[in-house]
Coordinates of C-alpha atoms and ligand atoms in Angstrom, one line a residue:
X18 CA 126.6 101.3 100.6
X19 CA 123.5 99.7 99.3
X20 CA 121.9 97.8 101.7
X21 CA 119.3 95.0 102.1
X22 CA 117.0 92.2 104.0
X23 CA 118.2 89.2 104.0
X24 CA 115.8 86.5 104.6
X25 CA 118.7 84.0 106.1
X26 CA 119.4 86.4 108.8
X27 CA 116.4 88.6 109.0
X28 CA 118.8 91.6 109.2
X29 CA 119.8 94.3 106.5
X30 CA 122.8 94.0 105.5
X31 CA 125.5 95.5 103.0
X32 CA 125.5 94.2 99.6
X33 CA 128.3 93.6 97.8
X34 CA 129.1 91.0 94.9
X35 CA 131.1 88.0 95.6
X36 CA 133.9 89.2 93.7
X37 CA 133.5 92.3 93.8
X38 CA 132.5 92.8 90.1
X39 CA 129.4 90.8 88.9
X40 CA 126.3 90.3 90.8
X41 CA 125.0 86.5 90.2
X42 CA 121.5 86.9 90.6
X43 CA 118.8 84.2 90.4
X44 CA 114.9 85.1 90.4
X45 CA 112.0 82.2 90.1
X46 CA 110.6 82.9 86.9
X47 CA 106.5 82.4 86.2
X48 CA 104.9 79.4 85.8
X49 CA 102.9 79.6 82.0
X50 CA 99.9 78.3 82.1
X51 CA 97.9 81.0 81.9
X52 CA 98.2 84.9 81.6
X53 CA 100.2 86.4 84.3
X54 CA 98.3 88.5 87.1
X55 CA 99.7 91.5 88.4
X56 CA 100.5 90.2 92.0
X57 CA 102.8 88.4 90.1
X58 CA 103.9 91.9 88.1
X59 CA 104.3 93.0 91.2
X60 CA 106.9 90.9 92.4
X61 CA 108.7 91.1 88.7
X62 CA 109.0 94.8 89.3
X63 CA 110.4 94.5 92.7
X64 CA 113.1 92.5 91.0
X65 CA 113.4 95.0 88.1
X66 CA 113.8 97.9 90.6
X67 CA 116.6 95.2 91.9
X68 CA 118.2 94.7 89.0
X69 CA 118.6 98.3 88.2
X70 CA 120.2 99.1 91.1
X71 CA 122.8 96.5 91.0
X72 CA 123.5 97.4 87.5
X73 CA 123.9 101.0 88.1
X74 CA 126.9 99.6 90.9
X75 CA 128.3 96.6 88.9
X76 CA 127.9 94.0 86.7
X77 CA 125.2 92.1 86.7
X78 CA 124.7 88.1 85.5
X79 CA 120.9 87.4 86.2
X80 CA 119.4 84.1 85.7
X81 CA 115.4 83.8 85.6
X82 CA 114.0 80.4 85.0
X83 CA 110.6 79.8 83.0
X84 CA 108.8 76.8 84.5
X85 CA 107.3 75.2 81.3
X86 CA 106.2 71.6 82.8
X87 CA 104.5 71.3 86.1
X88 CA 100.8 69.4 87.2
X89 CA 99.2 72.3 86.2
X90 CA 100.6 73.0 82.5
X91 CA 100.2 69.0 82.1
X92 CA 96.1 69.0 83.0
X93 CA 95.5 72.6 81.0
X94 CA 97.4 71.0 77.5
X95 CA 95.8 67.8 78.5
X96 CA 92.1 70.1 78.6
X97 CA 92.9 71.8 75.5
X98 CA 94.4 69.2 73.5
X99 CA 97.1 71.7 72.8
X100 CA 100.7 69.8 72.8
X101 CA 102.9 71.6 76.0
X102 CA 105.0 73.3 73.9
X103 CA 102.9 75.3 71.7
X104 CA 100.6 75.5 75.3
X105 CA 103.8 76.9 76.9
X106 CA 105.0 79.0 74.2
X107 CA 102.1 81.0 73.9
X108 CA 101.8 81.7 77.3
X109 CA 105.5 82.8 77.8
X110 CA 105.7 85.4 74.2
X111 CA 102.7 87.0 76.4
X112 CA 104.4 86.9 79.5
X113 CA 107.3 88.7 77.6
X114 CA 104.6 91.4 75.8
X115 CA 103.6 92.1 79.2
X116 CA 107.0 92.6 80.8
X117 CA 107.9 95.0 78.0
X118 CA 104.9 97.3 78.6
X119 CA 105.7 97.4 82.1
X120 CA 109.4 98.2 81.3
X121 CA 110.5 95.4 82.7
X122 CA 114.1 94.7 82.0
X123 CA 115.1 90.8 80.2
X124 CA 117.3 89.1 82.6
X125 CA 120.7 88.1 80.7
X126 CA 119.6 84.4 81.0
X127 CA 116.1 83.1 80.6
X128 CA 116.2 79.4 81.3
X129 CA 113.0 77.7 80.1
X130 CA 112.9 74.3 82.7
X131 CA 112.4 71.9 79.7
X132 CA 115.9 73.0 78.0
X133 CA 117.6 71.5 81.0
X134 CA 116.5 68.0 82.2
X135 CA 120.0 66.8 81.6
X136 CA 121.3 68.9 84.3
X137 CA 118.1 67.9 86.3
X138 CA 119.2 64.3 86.2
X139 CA 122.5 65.0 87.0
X140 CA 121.7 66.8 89.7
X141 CA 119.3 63.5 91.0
X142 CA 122.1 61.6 90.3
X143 CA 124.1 63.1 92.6
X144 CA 121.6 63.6 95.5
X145 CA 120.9 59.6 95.0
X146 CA 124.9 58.7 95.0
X147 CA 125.2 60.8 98.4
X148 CA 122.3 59.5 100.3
X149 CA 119.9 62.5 100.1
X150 CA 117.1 61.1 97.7
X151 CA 115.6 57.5 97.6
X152 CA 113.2 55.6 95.3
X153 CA 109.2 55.0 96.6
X154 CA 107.8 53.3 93.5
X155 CA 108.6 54.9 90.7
X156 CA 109.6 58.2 91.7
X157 CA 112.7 59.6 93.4
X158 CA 112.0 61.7 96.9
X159 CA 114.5 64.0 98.5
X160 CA 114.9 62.3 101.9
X161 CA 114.5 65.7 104.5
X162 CA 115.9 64.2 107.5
X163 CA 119.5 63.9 106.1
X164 CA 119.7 67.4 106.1
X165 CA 119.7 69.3 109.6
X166 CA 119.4 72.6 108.2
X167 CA 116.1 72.3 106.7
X168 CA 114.1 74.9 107.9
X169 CA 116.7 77.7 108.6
X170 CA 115.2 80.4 106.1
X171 CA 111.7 80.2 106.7
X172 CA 112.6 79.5 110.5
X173 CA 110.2 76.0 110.9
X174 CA 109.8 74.5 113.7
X175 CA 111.4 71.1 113.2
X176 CA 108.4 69.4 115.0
X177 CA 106.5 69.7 112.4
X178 CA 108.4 67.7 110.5
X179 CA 106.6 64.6 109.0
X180 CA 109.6 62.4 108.5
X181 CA 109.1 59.9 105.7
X182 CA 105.8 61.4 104.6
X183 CA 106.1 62.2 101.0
X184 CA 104.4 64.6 98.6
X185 CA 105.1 64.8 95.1
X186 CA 102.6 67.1 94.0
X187 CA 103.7 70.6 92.7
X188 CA 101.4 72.6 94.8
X189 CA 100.6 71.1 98.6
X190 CA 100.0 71.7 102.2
X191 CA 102.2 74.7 102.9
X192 CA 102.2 73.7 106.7
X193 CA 104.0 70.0 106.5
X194 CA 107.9 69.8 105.5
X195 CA 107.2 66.2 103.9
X196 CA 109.9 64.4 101.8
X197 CA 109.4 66.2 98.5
X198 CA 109.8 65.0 94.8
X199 CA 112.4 65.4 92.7
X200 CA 111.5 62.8 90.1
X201 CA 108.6 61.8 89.2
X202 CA 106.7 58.8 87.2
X203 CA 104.2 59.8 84.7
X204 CA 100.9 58.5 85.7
X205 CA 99.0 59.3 82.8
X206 CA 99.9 58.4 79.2
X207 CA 99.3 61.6 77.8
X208 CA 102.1 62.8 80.3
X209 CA 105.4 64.1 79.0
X210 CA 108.6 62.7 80.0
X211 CA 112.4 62.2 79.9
X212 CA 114.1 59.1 79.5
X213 CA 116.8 58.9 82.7
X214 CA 118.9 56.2 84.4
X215 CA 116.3 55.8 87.4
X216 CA 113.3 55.6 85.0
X217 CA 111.5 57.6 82.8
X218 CA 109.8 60.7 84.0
X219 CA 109.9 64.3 84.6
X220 CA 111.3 66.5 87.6
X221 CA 109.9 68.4 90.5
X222 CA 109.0 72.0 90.5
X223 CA 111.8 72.9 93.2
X224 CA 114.7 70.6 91.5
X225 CA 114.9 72.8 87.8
X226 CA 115.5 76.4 89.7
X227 CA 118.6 74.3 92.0
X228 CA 119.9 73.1 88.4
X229 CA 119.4 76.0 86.5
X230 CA 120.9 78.4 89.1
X231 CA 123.7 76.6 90.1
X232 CA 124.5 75.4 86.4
X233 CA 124.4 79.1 85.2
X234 CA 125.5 81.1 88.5
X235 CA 127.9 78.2 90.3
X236 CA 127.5 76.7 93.4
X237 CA 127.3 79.9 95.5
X238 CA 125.0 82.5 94.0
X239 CA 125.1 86.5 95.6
X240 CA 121.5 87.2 95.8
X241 CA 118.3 84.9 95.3
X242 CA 114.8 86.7 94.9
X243 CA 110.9 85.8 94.9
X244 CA 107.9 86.6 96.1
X245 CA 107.2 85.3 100.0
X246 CA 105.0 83.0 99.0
X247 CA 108.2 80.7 97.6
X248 CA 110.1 80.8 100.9
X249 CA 108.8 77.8 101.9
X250 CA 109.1 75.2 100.5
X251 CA 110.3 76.0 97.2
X252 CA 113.5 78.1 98.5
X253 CA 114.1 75.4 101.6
X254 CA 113.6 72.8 99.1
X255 CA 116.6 74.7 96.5
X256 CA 118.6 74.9 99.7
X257 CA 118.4 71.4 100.5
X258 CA 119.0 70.0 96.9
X259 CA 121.8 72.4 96.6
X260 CA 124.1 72.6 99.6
X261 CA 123.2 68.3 99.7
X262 CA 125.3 68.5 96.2
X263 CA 128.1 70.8 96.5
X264 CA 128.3 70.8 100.3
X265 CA 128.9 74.8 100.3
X266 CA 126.1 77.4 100.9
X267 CA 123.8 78.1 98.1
X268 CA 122.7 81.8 98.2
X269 CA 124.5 84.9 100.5
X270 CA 121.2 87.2 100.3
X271 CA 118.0 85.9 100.0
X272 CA 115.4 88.5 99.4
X273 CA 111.8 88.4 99.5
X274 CA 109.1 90.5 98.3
X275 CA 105.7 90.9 100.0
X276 CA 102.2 90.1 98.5
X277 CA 99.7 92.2 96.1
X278 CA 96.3 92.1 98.4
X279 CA 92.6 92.9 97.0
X280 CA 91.1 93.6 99.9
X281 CA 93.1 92.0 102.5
X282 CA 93.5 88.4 100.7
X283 CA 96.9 87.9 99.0
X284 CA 95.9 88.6 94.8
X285 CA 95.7 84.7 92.9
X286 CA 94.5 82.7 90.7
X287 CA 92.8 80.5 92.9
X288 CA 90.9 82.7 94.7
X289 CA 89.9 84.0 91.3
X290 CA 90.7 88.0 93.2
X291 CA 93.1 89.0 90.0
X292 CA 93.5 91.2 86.9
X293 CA 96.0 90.6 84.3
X294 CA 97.9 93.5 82.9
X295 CA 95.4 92.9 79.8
X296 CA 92.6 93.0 81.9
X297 CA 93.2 96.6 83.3
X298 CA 94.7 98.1 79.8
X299 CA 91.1 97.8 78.6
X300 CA 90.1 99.3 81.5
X301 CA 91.6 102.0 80.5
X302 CA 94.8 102.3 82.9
X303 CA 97.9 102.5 80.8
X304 CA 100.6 100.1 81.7
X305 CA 103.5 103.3 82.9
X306 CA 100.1 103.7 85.8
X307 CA 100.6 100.4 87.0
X308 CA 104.2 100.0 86.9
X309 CA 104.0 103.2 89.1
X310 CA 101.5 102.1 91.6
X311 CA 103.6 98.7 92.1
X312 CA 107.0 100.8 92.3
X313 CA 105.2 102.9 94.8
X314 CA 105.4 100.8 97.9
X315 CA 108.5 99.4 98.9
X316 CA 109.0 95.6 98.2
X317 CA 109.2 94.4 101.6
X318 CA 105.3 95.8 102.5
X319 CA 102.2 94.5 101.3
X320 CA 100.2 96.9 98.7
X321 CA 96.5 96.9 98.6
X322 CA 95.4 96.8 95.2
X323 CA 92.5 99.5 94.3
X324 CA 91.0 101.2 91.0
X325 CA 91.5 104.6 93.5
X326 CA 95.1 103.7 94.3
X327 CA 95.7 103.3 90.1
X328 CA 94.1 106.8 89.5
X329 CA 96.1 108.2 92.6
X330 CA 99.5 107.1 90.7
X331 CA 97.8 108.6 87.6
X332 CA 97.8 111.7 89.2
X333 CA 101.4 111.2 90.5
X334 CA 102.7 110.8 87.0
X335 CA 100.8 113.2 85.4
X336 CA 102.4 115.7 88.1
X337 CA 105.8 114.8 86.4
X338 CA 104.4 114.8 83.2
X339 CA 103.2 118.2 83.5
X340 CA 106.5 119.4 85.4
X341 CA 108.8 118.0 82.8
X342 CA 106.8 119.6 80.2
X343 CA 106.8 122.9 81.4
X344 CA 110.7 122.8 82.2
X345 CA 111.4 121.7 78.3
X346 CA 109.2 124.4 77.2
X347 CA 109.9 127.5 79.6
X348 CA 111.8 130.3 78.7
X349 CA 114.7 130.2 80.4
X350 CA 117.7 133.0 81.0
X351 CA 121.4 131.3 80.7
X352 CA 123.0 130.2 83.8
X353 CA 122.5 129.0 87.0
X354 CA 120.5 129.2 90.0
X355 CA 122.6 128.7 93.6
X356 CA 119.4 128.1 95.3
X357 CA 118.0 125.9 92.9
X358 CA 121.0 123.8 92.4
X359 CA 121.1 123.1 95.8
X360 CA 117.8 121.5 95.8
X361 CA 118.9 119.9 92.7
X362 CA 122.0 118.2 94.9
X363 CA 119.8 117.6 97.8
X364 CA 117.0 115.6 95.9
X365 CA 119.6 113.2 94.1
X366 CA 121.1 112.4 97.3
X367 CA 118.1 111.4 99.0
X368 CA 117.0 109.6 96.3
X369 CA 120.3 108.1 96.1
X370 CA 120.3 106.9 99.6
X371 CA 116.4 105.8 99.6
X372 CA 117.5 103.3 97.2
X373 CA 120.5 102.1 99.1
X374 CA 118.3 101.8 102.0
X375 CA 116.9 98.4 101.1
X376 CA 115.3 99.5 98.0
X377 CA 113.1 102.4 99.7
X378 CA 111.3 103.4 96.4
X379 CA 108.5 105.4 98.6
X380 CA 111.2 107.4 99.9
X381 CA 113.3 107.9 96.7
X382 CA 109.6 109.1 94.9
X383 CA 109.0 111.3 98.1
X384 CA 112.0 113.1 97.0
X385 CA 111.4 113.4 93.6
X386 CA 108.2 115.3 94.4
X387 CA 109.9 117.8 97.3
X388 CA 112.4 118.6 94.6
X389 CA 109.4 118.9 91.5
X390 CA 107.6 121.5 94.3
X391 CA 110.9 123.5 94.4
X392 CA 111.5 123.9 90.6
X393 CA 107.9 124.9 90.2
X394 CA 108.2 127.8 92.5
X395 CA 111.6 128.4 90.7
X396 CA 110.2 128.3 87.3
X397 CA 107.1 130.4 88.3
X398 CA 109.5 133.2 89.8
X399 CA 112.0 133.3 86.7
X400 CA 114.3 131.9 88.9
X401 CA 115.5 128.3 87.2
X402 CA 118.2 129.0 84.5
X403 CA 119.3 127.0 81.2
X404 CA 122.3 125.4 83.3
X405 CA 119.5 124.0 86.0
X406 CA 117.3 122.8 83.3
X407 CA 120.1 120.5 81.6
X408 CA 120.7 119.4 85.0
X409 CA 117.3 118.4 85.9
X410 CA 116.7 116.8 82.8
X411 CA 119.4 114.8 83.3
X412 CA 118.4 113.7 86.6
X413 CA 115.5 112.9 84.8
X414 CA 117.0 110.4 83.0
X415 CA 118.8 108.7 85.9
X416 CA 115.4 108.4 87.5
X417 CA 114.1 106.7 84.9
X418 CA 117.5 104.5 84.4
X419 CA 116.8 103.3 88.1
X420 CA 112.9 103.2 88.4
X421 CA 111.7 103.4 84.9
X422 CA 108.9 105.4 86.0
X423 CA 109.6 108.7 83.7
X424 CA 106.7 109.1 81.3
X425 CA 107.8 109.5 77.3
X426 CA 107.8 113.4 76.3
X427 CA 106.8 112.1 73.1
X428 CA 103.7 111.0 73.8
X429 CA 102.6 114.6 74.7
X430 CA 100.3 116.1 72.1
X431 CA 101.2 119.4 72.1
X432 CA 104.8 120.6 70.4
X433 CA 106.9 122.9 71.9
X434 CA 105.4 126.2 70.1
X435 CA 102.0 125.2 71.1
X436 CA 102.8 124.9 74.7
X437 CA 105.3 128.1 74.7
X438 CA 101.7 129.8 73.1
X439 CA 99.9 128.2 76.2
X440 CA 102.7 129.6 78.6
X441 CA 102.1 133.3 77.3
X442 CA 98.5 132.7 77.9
X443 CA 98.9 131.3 81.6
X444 CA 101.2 134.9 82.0
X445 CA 99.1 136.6 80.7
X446 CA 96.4 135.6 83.1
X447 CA 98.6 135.6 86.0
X448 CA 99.4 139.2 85.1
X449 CA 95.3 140.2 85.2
X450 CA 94.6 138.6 88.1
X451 CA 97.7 140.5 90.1
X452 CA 96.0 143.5 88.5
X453 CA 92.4 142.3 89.6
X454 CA 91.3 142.3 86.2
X455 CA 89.2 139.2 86.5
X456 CA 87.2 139.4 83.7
X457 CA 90.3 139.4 81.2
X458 CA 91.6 136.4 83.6
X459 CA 88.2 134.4 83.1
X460 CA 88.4 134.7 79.5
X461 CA 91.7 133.5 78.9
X462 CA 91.2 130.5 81.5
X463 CA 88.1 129.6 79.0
X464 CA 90.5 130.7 76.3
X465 CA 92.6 128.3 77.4
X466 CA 89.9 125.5 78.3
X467 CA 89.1 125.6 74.7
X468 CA 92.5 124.6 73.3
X469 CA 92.0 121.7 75.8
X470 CA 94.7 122.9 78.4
X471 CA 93.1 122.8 82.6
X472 CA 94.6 125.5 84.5
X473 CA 95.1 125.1 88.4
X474 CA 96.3 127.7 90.8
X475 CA 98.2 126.2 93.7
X476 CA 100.4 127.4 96.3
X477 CA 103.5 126.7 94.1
X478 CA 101.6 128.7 91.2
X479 CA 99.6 128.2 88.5
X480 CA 99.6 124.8 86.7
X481 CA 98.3 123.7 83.6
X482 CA 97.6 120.0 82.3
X483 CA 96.4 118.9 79.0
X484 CA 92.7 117.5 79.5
Ligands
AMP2 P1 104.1 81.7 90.0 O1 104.0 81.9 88.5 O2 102.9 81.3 90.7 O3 105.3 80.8 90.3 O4 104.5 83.1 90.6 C1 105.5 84.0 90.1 C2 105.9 85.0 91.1 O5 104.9 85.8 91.5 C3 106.5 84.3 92.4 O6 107.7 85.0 92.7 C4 105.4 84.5 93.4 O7 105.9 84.6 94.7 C5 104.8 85.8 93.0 N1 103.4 86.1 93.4 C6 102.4 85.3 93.4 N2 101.3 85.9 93.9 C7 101.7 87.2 94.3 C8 101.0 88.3 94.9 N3 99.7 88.3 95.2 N4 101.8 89.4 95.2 C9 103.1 89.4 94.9 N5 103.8 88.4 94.3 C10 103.1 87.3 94.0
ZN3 ZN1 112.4 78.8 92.0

């Protein structure tokens, strides 16, 4: 039973498609004008981790929209004298390069706002024809008071309502429920816009994700996602365009994921607190690192962003780095251990219910790690057999299926008869210091330190990591 928050009712609650086969999922997309930050990568993730687990149970249709024309785009091709589609375009194939270094999973539909105005019209057209938008000038507002449930999901108090007060900006006071724009008259003749039967112009941020989802996903999608940020207004705004339309309820599960901080302040561009993914790859930090330290906190907290946090998921990965290594290249007897396998069992299925548990990806790492401190005491006894290695290793691959977190055995340096030679030496060594001979041990540790290989004695055993 996987389970989740929903924002609509502020409970978890069991997930299960519509029909019972294929999820219909919508997530709000980035806005390209510039590079994105990784506050935004952070949410992204959350929805990747999402997306996995609904694939790994059914089918999945997922919709993410691109928003290509908004007040911002317009002044930044406006201040470059770059036309918005090349201006756009760029910024999109980078959003893209970035996704794919974070193994970020493509959505089956990308919808890129300007590739639908017709449907954004229709969708005006209709709103106008039942009474929920009127004309001020030359625009077209969505009227808020002809819809009683404004305010449900984010829970507003319906005081604050400033009926008749109108905002068409793209960005605005996040306070004041105002009658929004879903049409609006270019100002500026640089501008672009769309000829339509209530005068030419171009839509509103919140109108393209109500056409795009509903034109893609029908009337009543299964699970809408963002960061918290867009729960009001943009998702009360989609709720009100929507359900004004078709008269049924727009999303079953909304789900919302909490904010990237740098020290305290929610990571953005206007506060200028941010790094892009570039900006921390020449740092240094690989792109698996970062992935990790997002994945490492569960969606619905908020995650303090530090350089110590990245180089503490370093050192988580590297820990499965080193652990997978050493299971592909130990010497192993045929068979199976009882013990062993019983850890095996016991990890997946905490894993396994971690992830059902509204997407607890602390927890589902936490046992990962139990399990990796279990096999290294096994392997360092002689006590993990060929059968428990295929096992593991197929675990392996399920973890990284659902989390993508598994680092690529390929990029290790050393081949498989290197590191066999390193695990003689590291024997070897264990064997003179059990017989107190620490001079032979010293000397093979240096031995060892020479060929670039760190040896650590722990509890579990000795270790060894590339340097
Ligand atoms: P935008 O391109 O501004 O529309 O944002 C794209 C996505 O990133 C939205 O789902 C936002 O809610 C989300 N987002 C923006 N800032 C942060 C942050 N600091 N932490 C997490 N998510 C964020
Ligand atoms: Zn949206």
């Amino acid at each position: 039973m996987f389970k989740l928050t929903n924002t609509l009712t502020g409970e978890q609650e069991v997930f299960e498609p519509q029909d019972k086969e294929t999820v219909r999922m919508y997530t709000c997309g980035p806005t390209v004008y510039n590079f994105v930050h990784i506050g935004n990568f952070r949410t992204f993730v959350f929805q990747d981790i999402l997306r996995r687990q609904l694939s790994s149970k059914w089918k999945l249709k997922h919709v993410m929209n691109i928003t290509d024309i908004d007040d911002k785009i317009i002044a930044r091709s406006i201040e470059t004298g770059q036309d918005i589609k090349s201006y756009t375009a760029d910024y999109t194939a980078a959003f893209f390069e970035d996704c794919d270094q974070l193994r970020i999973q493509k959505p089956e539909i990308i919808a890129p706002a300007t590739e639908h105005i017709g449907e954004m019209i229709d969708l005006v057209n209709r709103l106008l024809a039942a009474g929920y938008a009127y004309r001020e000038g030359d625009s077209i507002y969505y009227r808020i008071s002809r819809f009683p449930a404004y305010g449900r999901l984010s829970r507003l108090d319906k005081r604050e309502l400033k009926v008749g007060a109108r905002v068409e900006a793209d960005e605005y006071e996040k306070e004041e429920p105002r009658d929004f724009v879903l049409w609006k008259a270019a100002k500026d003749a640089r501008e672009p816009r769309w000829p339509a039967p209530f005068g030419e112009g171009r839509p509103g941020w919140h109108l393209e994700c109500s056409a795009m989802a509903m034109k893609y996903l029908g009337d009543t999608l299964d699970l809408h996602c963002g960061g918290i940020d867009l729960l009001f207004p943009h998702h009360e705004n989609e709720i009100a365009q929507s359900e004004a339309a078709t008269g049924r309820p727009f999303v079953r599960f909304w789900i919302h994921g909490e904010h990237l901080l740098v020290d305290g302040e929610k990571m953005s561009k206007s506060k200028g607190n941010f790094y892009t993914l570039r900006d921390l790859l020449n740092k240094g930090y690989d792109a698996l690192t970062i992935r990790y330290l997002l994945v490492s906190v569960r969606y619905r907290k908020q995650l303090n962003f530090t350089l110590e946090g990245l180089k503490e998921a370093q050192a988580a990965l590297d820990r499965i780095k080193e652990f997978l290594f050493r299971l592909r290249t130990a010497k192993l007897e045929p068979g199976s251990n009882a013990i062993l396998a019983g850890c095996l069992a016991n990890a997946r299925e905490q894993f396994e219910a971690a992830l059902d548990d509204d997407l607890n990806t602390s927890g589902a790492l936490g046992a990962i790690f139990v399990f990796i401190s279990e096999a290294n005491v096994a392997l360092e006894h002689g006590r993990l057999g060929e059968a428990d290695r295929m096992e593991i290793q197929e675990w392996f691959k399920v973890i990284d299926a659902r989390l993508g977190i598994v680092p690529a055995m390929e990029h290790l340096v050393l081949d498989d008869k290197q590191a066999e030679q390193i695990e003689m030496l590291v024997r070897q060594r264990n064997e003179a210091r059990r017989n107190r001979n620490f001079a032979l041990s010293d000397q093979i540790r240096q031995q060892l330190f020479d060929r670039g290989v760190v040896i650590e004695d722990t509890r579990e055993g000795t270790r060894w990591r590339q340097k």
